[in-house]
mmCIF file of C-alpha atoms and ligand atoms in Angstrom:
data_model
loop_
_atom_site.group_PDB
_atom_site.id
_atom_site.type_symbol
_atom_site.label_atom_id
_atom_site.label_comp_id
_atom_site.label_asym_id
_atom_site.label_seq_id
_atom_site.Cartn_x
_atom_site.Cartn_y
_atom_site.Cartn_z
ATOM 1 C CA MET A 1 58.879 9.880 -27.999
ATOM 2 C CA ASP A 2 59.580 8.269 -24.497
ATOM 3 C CA LEU A 3 56.265 6.466 -23.921
ATOM 4 C CA THR A 4 57.723 4.241 -21.048
ATOM 5 C CA THR A 5 54.885 3.054 -18.655
ATOM 6 C CA LYS A 6 55.028 1.224 -15.246
ATOM 7 C CA TYR A 7 51.887 -0.856 -14.951
ATOM 8 C CA LEU A 8 51.753 -3.599 -11.746
ATOM 9 C CA GLY A 9 55.351 -3.132 -11.340
ATOM 10 C CA LEU A 10 56.637 -3.557 -15.313
ATOM 11 C CA THR A 11 57.979 -1.141 -17.297
ATOM 12 C CA LEU A 12 56.676 -1.224 -20.870
ATOM 13 C CA PRO A 13 57.892 0.615 -23.622
ATOM 14 C CA HIS A 14 54.332 2.485 -23.972
ATOM 15 C CA PRO A 15 50.845 1.962 -22.428
ATOM 16 C CA VAL A 16 48.613 0.362 -24.846
ATOM 17 C CA VAL A 17 47.668 -3.414 -23.578
ATOM 18 C CA PRO A 18 45.228 -5.193 -25.535
ATOM 19 C CA SER A 19 42.539 -6.230 -22.553
ATOM 20 C CA ALA A 20 41.483 -9.857 -21.884
ATOM 21 C CA SER A 21 39.065 -11.872 -24.459
ATOM 22 C CA GLN A 22 38.730 -14.938 -26.193
ATOM 23 C CA PRO A 23 39.168 -14.126 -29.564
ATOM 24 C CA LEU A 24 42.311 -12.156 -28.885
ATOM 25 C CA SER A 25 44.386 -14.837 -26.963
ATOM 26 C CA LYS A 26 42.432 -17.899 -27.837
ATOM 27 C CA ASP A 27 45.913 -19.552 -29.284
ATOM 28 C CA LEU A 28 49.539 -18.727 -29.638
ATOM 29 C CA ALA A 29 49.497 -17.319 -33.077
ATOM 30 C CA SER A 30 46.755 -14.705 -31.789
ATOM 31 C CA LEU A 31 48.807 -13.782 -28.748
ATOM 32 C CA LYS A 32 51.950 -13.501 -31.468
ATOM 33 C CA ARG A 33 49.784 -11.002 -33.709
ATOM 34 C CA LEU A 34 49.711 -9.160 -30.869
ATOM 35 C CA GLU A 35 53.238 -8.675 -29.979
ATOM 36 C CA ASP A 36 54.019 -8.122 -33.574
ATOM 37 C CA ASN A 37 51.900 -5.387 -33.944
ATOM 38 C CA GLY A 38 53.221 -3.704 -30.833
ATOM 39 C CA ALA A 39 51.614 -4.759 -27.945
ATOM 40 C CA ALA A 40 53.157 -3.412 -24.891
ATOM 41 C CA ALA A 41 51.856 -6.668 -22.648
ATOM 42 C CA VAL A 42 49.107 -9.331 -23.228
ATOM 43 C CA ILE A 43 46.217 -9.930 -20.677
ATOM 44 C CA LEU A 44 44.940 -13.406 -21.795
ATOM 45 C CA HIS A 45 41.090 -14.283 -21.630
ATOM 46 C CA SER A 46 39.286 -14.991 -18.291
ATOM 47 C CA LEU A 47 39.573 -18.560 -16.255
ATOM 48 C CA PHE A 48 36.162 -18.602 -14.960
ATOM 49 C CA GLU A 49 35.269 -19.579 -11.427
ATOM 50 C CA GLU A 50 32.669 -21.783 -12.602
ATOM 51 C CA GLN A 51 35.010 -23.795 -14.960
ATOM 52 C CA ILE A 52 36.991 -24.276 -12.264
ATOM 53 C CA ARG A 53 34.219 -25.642 -9.956
ATOM 54 C CA LEU A 54 32.868 -27.761 -12.448
ATOM 55 C CA GLU A 55 36.145 -29.233 -13.689
ATOM 56 C CA ALA A 56 36.677 -30.365 -9.677
ATOM 57 C CA ASP A 57 33.504 -32.038 -9.929
ATOM 58 C CA SER A 58 32.047 -30.134 -7.483
ATOM 59 C CA LEU A 59 28.372 -29.919 -9.393
ATOM 60 C CA GLU A 60 27.733 -33.209 -7.762
ATOM 61 C CA HIS A 61 28.643 -31.596 -4.700
ATOM 62 C CA PHE A 62 26.424 -29.201 -4.897
ATOM 63 C CA LEU A 63 23.703 -30.988 -6.322
ATOM 64 C CA GLU A 64 23.454 -33.245 -3.378
ATOM 65 C CA GLN A 65 23.416 -29.987 -1.445
ATOM 66 C CA GLY A 66 20.009 -29.383 -3.253
ATOM 67 C CA SER A 67 21.311 -25.904 -4.133
ATOM 68 C CA GLN A 68 18.792 -25.365 -6.445
ATOM 69 C CA SER A 69 20.223 -21.627 -7.254
ATOM 70 C CA PHE A 70 23.547 -23.330 -8.329
ATOM 71 C CA ALA A 71 21.560 -25.870 -10.739
ATOM 72 C CA GLU A 72 19.516 -23.032 -12.046
ATOM 73 C CA ALA A 73 22.588 -21.110 -12.792
ATOM 74 C CA LEU A 74 24.556 -23.892 -14.940
ATOM 75 C CA THR A 75 21.476 -23.909 -17.107
ATOM 76 C CA TYR A 76 22.691 -20.507 -18.058
ATOM 77 C CA PHE A 77 25.969 -21.510 -18.532
ATOM 78 C CA PRO A 78 27.730 -22.784 -21.860
ATOM 79 C CA ALA A 79 28.597 -26.431 -21.966
ATOM 80 C CA PRO A 80 32.283 -27.246 -20.815
ATOM 81 C CA GLU A 81 33.258 -28.268 -24.259
ATOM 82 C CA SER A 82 32.361 -24.966 -26.015
ATOM 83 C CA TYR A 83 35.244 -23.720 -24.201
ATOM 84 C CA MET A 84 38.281 -23.682 -25.509
ATOM 85 C CA HIS A 85 40.403 -23.995 -22.743
ATOM 86 C CA GLY A 86 39.640 -25.901 -19.617
ATOM 87 C CA PRO A 87 41.796 -24.995 -16.587
ATOM 88 C CA GLU A 88 44.701 -27.354 -17.316
ATOM 89 C CA GLU A 89 44.541 -25.824 -21.061
ATOM 90 C CA TYR A 90 44.679 -22.579 -19.799
ATOM 91 C CA LEU A 91 47.893 -22.836 -17.551
ATOM 92 C CA GLU A 92 49.483 -24.662 -20.806
ATOM 93 C CA LEU A 93 48.656 -21.147 -22.226
ATOM 94 C CA VAL A 94 50.309 -19.108 -20.067
ATOM 95 C CA ARG A 95 53.427 -21.413 -20.103
ATOM 96 C CA GLN A 96 53.389 -21.471 -23.844
ATOM 97 C CA ALA A 97 52.783 -17.808 -24.473
ATOM 98 C CA LYS A 98 55.833 -17.383 -21.789
ATOM 99 C CA GLU A 99 57.966 -19.037 -23.686
ATOM 100 C CA VAL A 100 56.767 -17.678 -27.309
ATOM 101 C CA LEU A 101 56.470 -14.173 -26.415
ATOM 102 C CA SER A 102 59.036 -11.185 -25.124
ATOM 103 C CA ILE A 103 56.253 -9.228 -23.658
ATOM 104 C CA PRO A 104 54.902 -10.157 -20.177
ATOM 105 C CA VAL A 105 51.928 -12.343 -20.183
ATOM 106 C CA ILE A 106 49.143 -11.081 -17.579
ATOM 107 C CA GLY A 107 46.439 -14.131 -16.758
ATOM 108 C CA SER A 108 43.334 -13.103 -15.977
ATOM 109 C CA LEU A 109 41.076 -14.861 -13.343
ATOM 110 C CA ASN A 110 37.101 -14.178 -13.053
ATOM 111 C CA GLY A 111 35.068 -14.893 -10.158
ATOM 112 C CA ILE A 112 32.873 -13.895 -6.877
ATOM 113 C CA SER A 113 33.620 -16.276 -4.311
ATOM 114 C CA THR A 114 36.218 -17.154 -2.031
ATOM 115 C CA GLY A 115 37.008 -21.049 -2.147
ATOM 116 C CA GLY A 116 39.571 -23.203 -3.644
ATOM 117 C CA TRP A 117 39.002 -21.841 -7.102
ATOM 118 C CA THR A 118 41.167 -19.269 -6.081
ATOM 119 C CA GLU A 119 44.196 -21.800 -5.922
ATOM 120 C CA TYR A 120 44.313 -21.199 -9.810
ATOM 121 C CA ALA A 121 46.131 -18.214 -8.920
ATOM 122 C CA ARG A 122 48.915 -19.827 -8.059
ATOM 123 C CA LYS A 123 49.067 -22.084 -10.644
ATOM 124 C CA ILE A 124 48.864 -18.989 -13.216
ATOM 125 C CA GLU A 125 51.943 -17.749 -11.162
ATOM 126 C CA GLN A 126 53.466 -20.868 -11.761
ATOM 127 C CA ALA A 127 53.106 -21.101 -15.202
ATOM 128 C CA GLY A 128 54.865 -18.160 -15.727
ATOM 129 C CA ALA A 129 52.314 -15.310 -15.558
ATOM 130 C CA ASP A 130 53.886 -11.727 -14.455
ATOM 131 C CA ALA A 131 50.751 -10.539 -13.289
ATOM 132 C CA ILE A 132 47.210 -11.518 -12.584
ATOM 133 C CA GLU A 133 43.826 -9.620 -13.626
ATOM 134 C CA LEU A 134 41.305 -10.586 -11.036
ATOM 135 C CA ASN A 135 37.835 -9.830 -12.704
ATOM 136 C CA ILE A 136 34.766 -9.462 -10.106
ATOM 137 C CA TYR A 137 31.900 -9.498 -12.513
ATOM 138 C CA TYR A 138 28.958 -9.141 -9.587
ATOM 139 C CA VAL A 139 25.380 -8.290 -10.888
ATOM 140 C CA ALA A 140 23.956 -7.444 -7.120
ATOM 141 C CA THR A 141 20.277 -9.213 -7.637
ATOM 142 C CA ASN A 142 19.595 -10.187 -4.181
ATOM 143 C CA PRO A 143 17.606 -7.704 -1.995
ATOM 144 C CA LYS A 144 19.130 -9.096 1.349
ATOM 145 C CA LEU A 145 22.675 -8.321 0.351
ATOM 146 C CA SER A 146 23.757 -4.389 1.358
ATOM 147 C CA SER A 147 26.093 -2.392 -0.884
ATOM 148 C CA ALA A 148 28.478 -2.965 1.886
ATOM 149 C CA ASP A 149 28.027 -6.609 1.855
ATOM 150 C CA VAL A 150 28.908 -6.680 -1.875
ATOM 151 C CA GLU A 151 31.452 -4.623 -1.866
ATOM 152 C CA GLN A 152 33.197 -6.936 1.138
ATOM 153 C CA VAL A 153 32.514 -9.907 -1.422
ATOM 154 C CA TYR A 154 35.024 -7.856 -3.604
ATOM 155 C CA VAL A 155 37.688 -7.284 -0.466
ATOM 156 C CA ASP A 156 37.227 -11.227 0.218
ATOM 157 C CA VAL A 157 38.012 -12.668 -3.201
ATOM 158 C CA LEU A 158 40.906 -10.075 -3.640
ATOM 159 C CA ARG A 159 42.154 -11.050 -0.456
ATOM 160 C CA GLU A 160 42.405 -14.419 -0.431
ATOM 161 C CA VAL A 161 43.815 -14.774 -4.463
ATOM 162 C CA LYS A 162 46.407 -12.496 -2.841
ATOM 163 C CA SER A 163 47.360 -14.615 -0.252
ATOM 164 C CA ARG A 164 48.136 -16.904 -2.914
ATOM 165 C CA VAL A 165 50.239 -15.306 -4.974
ATOM 166 C CA LYS A 166 53.626 -12.851 -4.957
ATOM 167 C CA ILE A 167 52.868 -11.431 -8.255
ATOM 168 C CA PRO A 168 50.999 -7.874 -8.670
ATOM 169 C CA VAL A 169 47.119 -8.385 -8.540
ATOM 170 C CA SER A 170 44.783 -5.699 -10.122
ATOM 171 C CA VAL A 171 41.341 -6.012 -9.867
ATOM 172 C CA LYS A 172 38.756 -5.158 -13.057
ATOM 173 C CA MET A 173 35.697 -3.813 -11.585
ATOM 174 C CA GLY A 174 32.623 -2.208 -12.308
ATOM 175 C CA PRO A 175 31.461 1.377 -12.414
ATOM 176 C CA TYR A 176 28.119 0.754 -10.362
ATOM 177 C CA VAL A 177 29.420 1.692 -6.853
ATOM 178 C CA THR A 178 27.654 4.315 -4.640
ATOM 179 C CA ALA A 179 30.656 5.509 -2.852
ATOM 180 C CA LEU A 180 33.765 4.380 -5.841
ATOM 181 C CA VAL A 181 36.677 6.264 -4.352
ATOM 182 C CA HIS A 182 35.851 5.011 -0.714
ATOM 183 C CA PHE A 183 35.718 1.167 -2.549
ATOM 184 C CA ALA A 184 39.016 2.092 -4.517
ATOM 185 C CA LYS A 185 40.722 2.687 -1.550
ATOM 186 C CA ARG A 186 39.409 -0.019 0.082
ATOM 187 C CA LEU A 187 40.725 -1.891 -2.348
ATOM 188 C CA GLU A 188 44.094 -0.438 -2.696
ATOM 189 C CA ALA A 189 44.063 -0.932 1.668
ATOM 190 C CA ALA A 190 43.418 -5.056 0.821
ATOM 191 C CA GLY A 191 46.374 -5.487 -1.450
ATOM 192 C CA ALA A 192 45.242 -4.382 -4.931
ATOM 193 C CA ASP A 193 48.340 -3.521 -7.173
ATOM 194 C CA GLY A 194 46.173 -2.141 -9.723
ATOM 195 C CA LEU A 195 42.817 -1.570 -10.664
ATOM 196 C CA SER A 196 40.897 -1.666 -14.328
ATOM 197 C CA LEU A 197 38.222 0.759 -14.719
ATOM 198 C CA PHE A 198 35.749 -0.635 -15.642
ATOM 199 C CA ASN A 199 34.186 -3.791 -16.764
ATOM 200 C CA ARG A 200 31.766 -3.379 -19.155
ATOM 201 C CA PHE A 201 28.551 -5.017 -17.986
ATOM 202 C CA TYR A 202 26.571 -6.870 -21.226
ATOM 203 C CA GLN A 203 23.057 -5.533 -20.831
ATOM 204 C CA PRO A 204 20.505 -8.845 -21.992
ATOM 205 C CA ASP A 205 18.090 -7.115 -24.560
ATOM 206 C CA ILE A 206 14.299 -8.385 -24.953
ATOM 207 C CA ASP A 207 13.390 -10.237 -28.255
ATOM 208 C CA ILE A 208 9.439 -9.129 -28.532
ATOM 209 C CA GLU A 209 8.585 -11.609 -31.310
ATOM 210 C CA ALA A 210 10.314 -14.742 -29.520
ATOM 211 C CA LEU A 211 9.509 -13.426 -26.053
ATOM 212 C CA GLU A 212 12.812 -13.967 -25.165
ATOM 213 C CA VAL A 213 15.729 -12.424 -23.631
ATOM 214 C CA ALA A 214 18.407 -12.111 -26.061
ATOM 215 C CA HIS A 215 21.816 -12.143 -25.848
ATOM 216 C CA GLU A 216 24.196 -10.234 -28.352
ATOM 217 C CA LEU A 217 27.117 -8.836 -27.852
ATOM 218 C CA HIS A 218 27.354 -5.075 -28.868
ATOM 219 C CA LEU A 219 30.808 -3.802 -29.014
ATOM 220 C CA SER A 220 31.492 -0.578 -28.095
ATOM 221 C CA THR A 221 32.287 2.741 -29.401
ATOM 222 C CA SER A 222 34.198 5.325 -28.228
ATOM 223 C CA ALA A 223 31.579 7.547 -26.450
ATOM 224 C CA GLU A 224 31.532 4.749 -23.819
ATOM 225 C CA MET A 225 35.258 5.972 -23.125
ATOM 226 C CA LEU A 226 33.661 8.555 -20.958
ATOM 227 C CA LEU A 227 32.563 7.149 -17.773
ATOM 228 C CA PRO A 228 36.205 5.652 -17.171
ATOM 229 C CA LEU A 229 37.448 8.581 -18.137
ATOM 230 C CA ARG A 230 35.350 10.921 -15.387
ATOM 231 C CA TRP A 231 36.361 7.889 -12.512
ATOM 232 C CA MET A 232 39.902 7.678 -14.054
ATOM 233 C CA ALA A 233 39.797 11.499 -13.412
ATOM 234 C CA ILE A 234 38.694 11.661 -9.774
ATOM 235 C CA LEU A 235 40.054 8.434 -8.913
ATOM 236 C CA ARG A 236 43.700 9.389 -9.802
ATOM 237 C CA PRO A 237 44.684 11.676 -7.134
ATOM 238 C CA HIS A 238 43.363 9.345 -4.375
ATOM 239 C CA LEU A 239 45.246 6.199 -5.460
ATOM 240 C CA THR A 240 49.144 5.266 -5.983
ATOM 241 C CA ILE A 241 48.542 1.855 -7.465
ATOM 242 C CA SER A 242 48.557 1.134 -11.221
ATOM 243 C CA LEU A 243 45.351 2.281 -13.055
ATOM 244 C CA GLY A 244 44.324 0.869 -16.087
ATOM 245 C CA ALA A 245 41.158 2.161 -18.717
ATOM 246 C CA THR A 246 39.134 -0.030 -20.453
ATOM 247 C CA THR A 247 35.874 0.447 -22.495
ATOM 248 C CA GLY A 248 35.657 2.220 -25.661
ATOM 249 C CA VAL A 249 39.575 3.072 -26.448
ATOM 250 C CA HIS A 250 39.168 3.379 -29.977
ATOM 251 C CA THR A 251 41.479 5.986 -31.568
ATOM 252 C CA PRO A 252 44.696 7.776 -30.297
ATOM 253 C CA ALA A 253 42.617 10.567 -29.105
ATOM 254 C CA ASP A 254 40.556 8.460 -26.948
ATOM 255 C CA ALA A 255 43.965 6.999 -25.518
ATOM 256 C CA LEU A 256 45.382 10.308 -24.901
ATOM 257 C CA LYS A 257 42.397 11.635 -22.813
ATOM 258 C CA LEU A 258 42.611 8.454 -20.354
ATOM 259 C CA LEU A 259 46.268 9.208 -20.039
ATOM 260 C CA MET A 260 45.909 12.915 -18.997
ATOM 261 C CA ALA A 261 43.262 11.924 -16.509
ATOM 262 C CA GLY A 262 45.701 9.556 -14.786
ATOM 263 C CA ALA A 263 45.793 6.185 -16.939
ATOM 264 C CA ASP A 264 48.660 4.179 -16.445
ATOM 265 C CA VAL A 265 47.843 1.951 -19.537
ATOM 266 C CA VAL A 266 44.680 1.650 -21.888
ATOM 267 C CA HIS A 267 43.272 -1.160 -22.923
ATOM 268 C CA LEU A 268 42.086 -1.720 -26.395
ATOM 269 C CA CYS A 269 39.209 -5.143 -27.260
ATOM 270 C CA ALA A 270 36.967 -3.898 -29.271
ATOM 271 C CA ALA A 271 38.915 -1.666 -31.398
ATOM 272 C CA ILE A 272 41.164 -4.663 -32.024
ATOM 273 C CA LEU A 273 38.002 -6.640 -33.102
ATOM 274 C CA LYS A 274 36.820 -4.534 -35.137
ATOM 275 C CA ASN A 275 40.255 -3.031 -36.966
ATOM 276 C CA GLY A 276 42.595 -6.280 -36.626
ATOM 277 C CA ALA A 277 46.013 -6.034 -34.461
ATOM 278 C CA PRO A 278 47.644 -3.207 -36.252
ATOM 279 C CA ARG A 279 45.204 -0.834 -34.593
ATOM 280 C CA ILE A 280 47.528 -1.356 -31.691
ATOM 281 C CA LYS A 281 50.556 -0.042 -33.394
ATOM 282 C CA GLU A 282 48.165 2.966 -34.923
ATOM 283 C CA VAL A 283 47.248 4.189 -31.563
ATOM 284 C CA ARG A 284 50.616 4.159 -30.339
ATOM 285 C CA ASP A 285 52.346 5.903 -32.709
ATOM 286 C CA GLY A 286 49.266 8.425 -32.794
ATOM 287 C CA ILE A 287 49.906 9.116 -28.893
ATOM 288 C CA ALA A 288 53.796 9.787 -29.794
ATOM 289 C CA ALA A 289 52.820 11.859 -32.348
ATOM 290 C CA TRP A 290 50.594 14.168 -30.614
ATOM 291 C CA LEU A 291 52.994 14.703 -27.924
ATOM 292 C CA THR A 292 55.632 15.477 -30.442
ATOM 293 C CA SER A 293 53.377 18.171 -32.089
ATOM 294 C CA HIS A 294 52.146 19.268 -28.837
ATOM 295 C CA GLU A 295 55.971 19.645 -27.678
ATOM 296 C CA TYR A 296 55.928 17.076 -24.871
ATOM 297 C CA ASP A 297 59.017 15.822 -23.758
ATOM 298 C CA SER A 298 57.243 12.501 -22.865
ATOM 299 C CA LEU A 299 54.138 10.586 -22.038
ATOM 300 C CA ASN A 300 54.722 10.747 -18.162
ATOM 301 C CA GLN A 301 55.014 14.718 -18.621
ATOM 302 C CA ALA A 302 51.220 14.539 -19.691
ATOM 303 C CA ARG A 303 49.893 11.615 -17.591
ATOM 304 C CA GLY A 304 47.646 12.700 -14.991
ATOM 305 C CA SER A 305 47.637 16.272 -16.228
ATOM 306 C CA MET A 306 43.981 16.391 -16.606
ATOM 307 C CA SER A 307 43.045 14.758 -13.570
ATOM 308 C CA GLN A 308 40.785 16.092 -11.254
ATOM 309 C CA ALA A 309 43.849 17.296 -9.174
ATOM 310 C CA SER A 310 45.647 19.140 -11.954
ATOM 311 C CA CYS A 311 43.054 20.124 -14.503
ATOM 312 C CA PRO A 312 41.955 23.831 -14.591
ATOM 313 C CA GLU A 313 38.311 22.816 -13.687
ATOM 314 C CA PRO A 314 38.276 20.256 -11.069
ATOM 315 C CA GLY A 315 34.466 20.789 -10.846
ATOM 316 C CA ALA A 316 33.856 20.013 -14.113
ATOM 317 C CA PHE A 317 33.913 16.066 -12.950
ATOM 318 C CA GLU A 318 31.628 16.277 -10.488
ATOM 319 C CA ARG A 319 27.997 17.803 -10.243
ATOM 320 C CA ALA A 320 28.565 21.290 -11.181
ATOM 321 C CA ASN A 321 29.152 19.995 -14.668
ATOM 322 C CA TYR A 322 25.746 18.330 -14.983
ATOM 323 C CA MET A 323 24.042 22.133 -14.634
ATOM 324 C CA LYS A 324 26.371 23.388 -17.104
ATOM 325 C CA VAL A 325 26.064 20.678 -19.500
ATOM 326 C CA VAL A 326 22.070 20.537 -19.260
ATOM 327 C CA HIS A 327 21.725 24.419 -19.912
ATOM 328 C CA SER A 328 24.389 24.036 -22.775
ATOM 329 C CA TYR A 329 22.023 22.280 -24.845
ATOM 330 C CA ARG A 330 20.870 23.928 -28.207
ATOM 331 C CA ARG A 331 18.930 22.231 -30.597
ATOM 332 C CA ARG A 332 21.342 21.865 -33.518
HETATM 333 C C1 FMN B 1 34.475 -11.094 -27.078
HETATM 334 C C2 FMN B 1 34.767 -10.516 -25.836
HETATM 335 C C3 FMN B 1 35.236 -11.387 -25.133
HETATM 336 C C4 FMN B 1 35.610 -11.024 -23.487
HETATM 337 N N1 FMN B 1 36.257 -11.908 -22.656
HETATM 338 C C5 FMN B 1 36.756 -11.117 -21.505
HETATM 339 C C6 FMN B 1 37.306 -11.859 -20.787
HETATM 340 O O1 FMN B 1 37.672 -13.436 -20.550
HETATM 341 N N2 FMN B 1 37.644 -11.405 -19.487
HETATM 342 C C7 FMN B 1 37.673 -10.230 -19.004
HETATM 343 O O2 FMN B 1 37.727 -9.898 -17.990
HETATM 344 N N3 FMN B 1 37.096 -9.308 -19.660
HETATM 345 C C8 FMN B 1 36.589 -9.995 -20.902
HETATM 346 N N4 FMN B 1 35.899 -9.108 -22.381
HETATM 347 C C9 FMN B 1 36.091 -7.559 -21.919
HETATM 348 C C10 FMN B 1 37.021 -6.834 -22.584
HETATM 349 O O3 FMN B 1 38.560 -7.261 -21.940
HETATM 350 C C11 FMN B 1 36.852 -5.055 -22.220
HETATM 351 O O4 FMN B 1 36.853 -4.881 -21.012
HETATM 352 C C12 FMN B 1 35.360 -4.584 -22.795
HETATM 353 O O5 FMN B 1 34.872 -5.163 -24.258
HETATM 354 C C13 FMN B 1 35.797 -3.335 -22.883
HETATM 355 O O6 FMN B 1 37.007 -2.739 -23.845
HETATM 356 P P1 FMN B 1 36.309 -2.537 -25.105
HETATM 357 O O7 FMN B 1 35.553 -0.818 -25.338
HETATM 358 O O8 FMN B 1 37.896 -1.950 -25.716
HETATM 359 O O9 FMN B 1 35.608 -3.520 -26.046
HETATM 360 C C14 FMN B 1 35.247 -9.708 -23.140
HETATM 361 C C15 FMN B 1 35.367 -8.413 -24.376
HETATM 362 C C16 FMN B 1 34.281 -8.764 -25.542
HETATM 363 C C17 FMN B 1 34.474 -8.167 -26.586
#
């Protein structure tokens, strides 16, 4: 089965790409394991703006300026020594990954402001990365900032990163945007070569005995894939750039649904953490087996066939479906 996939200007043999996470890319051996188990490309874990700023000794600068909010924010930030890779080690990982692996290597930057730290985009490019995923993980809690202000932040960071590199840049973004199609088109116009749908925001819990905020990372299940699925189907007809799907991709069926909705690639993280790297091959082979048994000639024939522009019931992705779903509920 021909699973050939174009993503961020790269030609990949199939659409299964492990997503950014420290456990999956912590060292060369882990990356090699992903390649040996069939990964079409790898995305390294993120290098964070805060890490770069700390390294650049800007802490002192910020404190001198009396920025209480920055000092306070740092108390929630893990100590630099708990990171496996400081900025220089991160670049070294990119270099070594490019030397050792034969699949494309995508670097990841995670930040929410413009400034000198975005120079690391260029350094990641110089270290040999084939593309950059820019994760903008912004939780809007400031009542003075409107949605337009927050959207401008995304556009500004993207433009700055784009101005520093020639390699493709995709934006990994959250789903909580009022007018998502309009905003996605704005990112496309600002130069994004792709979008990754969606950032999975980790929700703090409360420990009612200790009266503390609890931070426990719960891995996703397939049910969470429905959020990117809906928006993939809605966005695909409006965008020509690459689209990656992340969150809740665990099985070949999850992957097929997202590809039919219009995804170019699917990203696996929790599925590999739970089941090991062989899950990559299982998902790839499961996609191929399903396409063969349903008499498709290639993945491209199926890709996008259930997007809002192509599916038999386009309204199903919109409000009309809400009434239908609530009225269809029957107590089991
Ligand atoms: C332990 C862990 C570490 C992660 N680290 C990163 C990261 O460094 N950068 C990033 O963009 N996403 C990171 N993610 C998010 C994943 O790339 C992915 O988008 C998210 O887990 C949803 O996909 P999933 O349902 O397949 O897990 C991390 C996720 C996990 C579970």
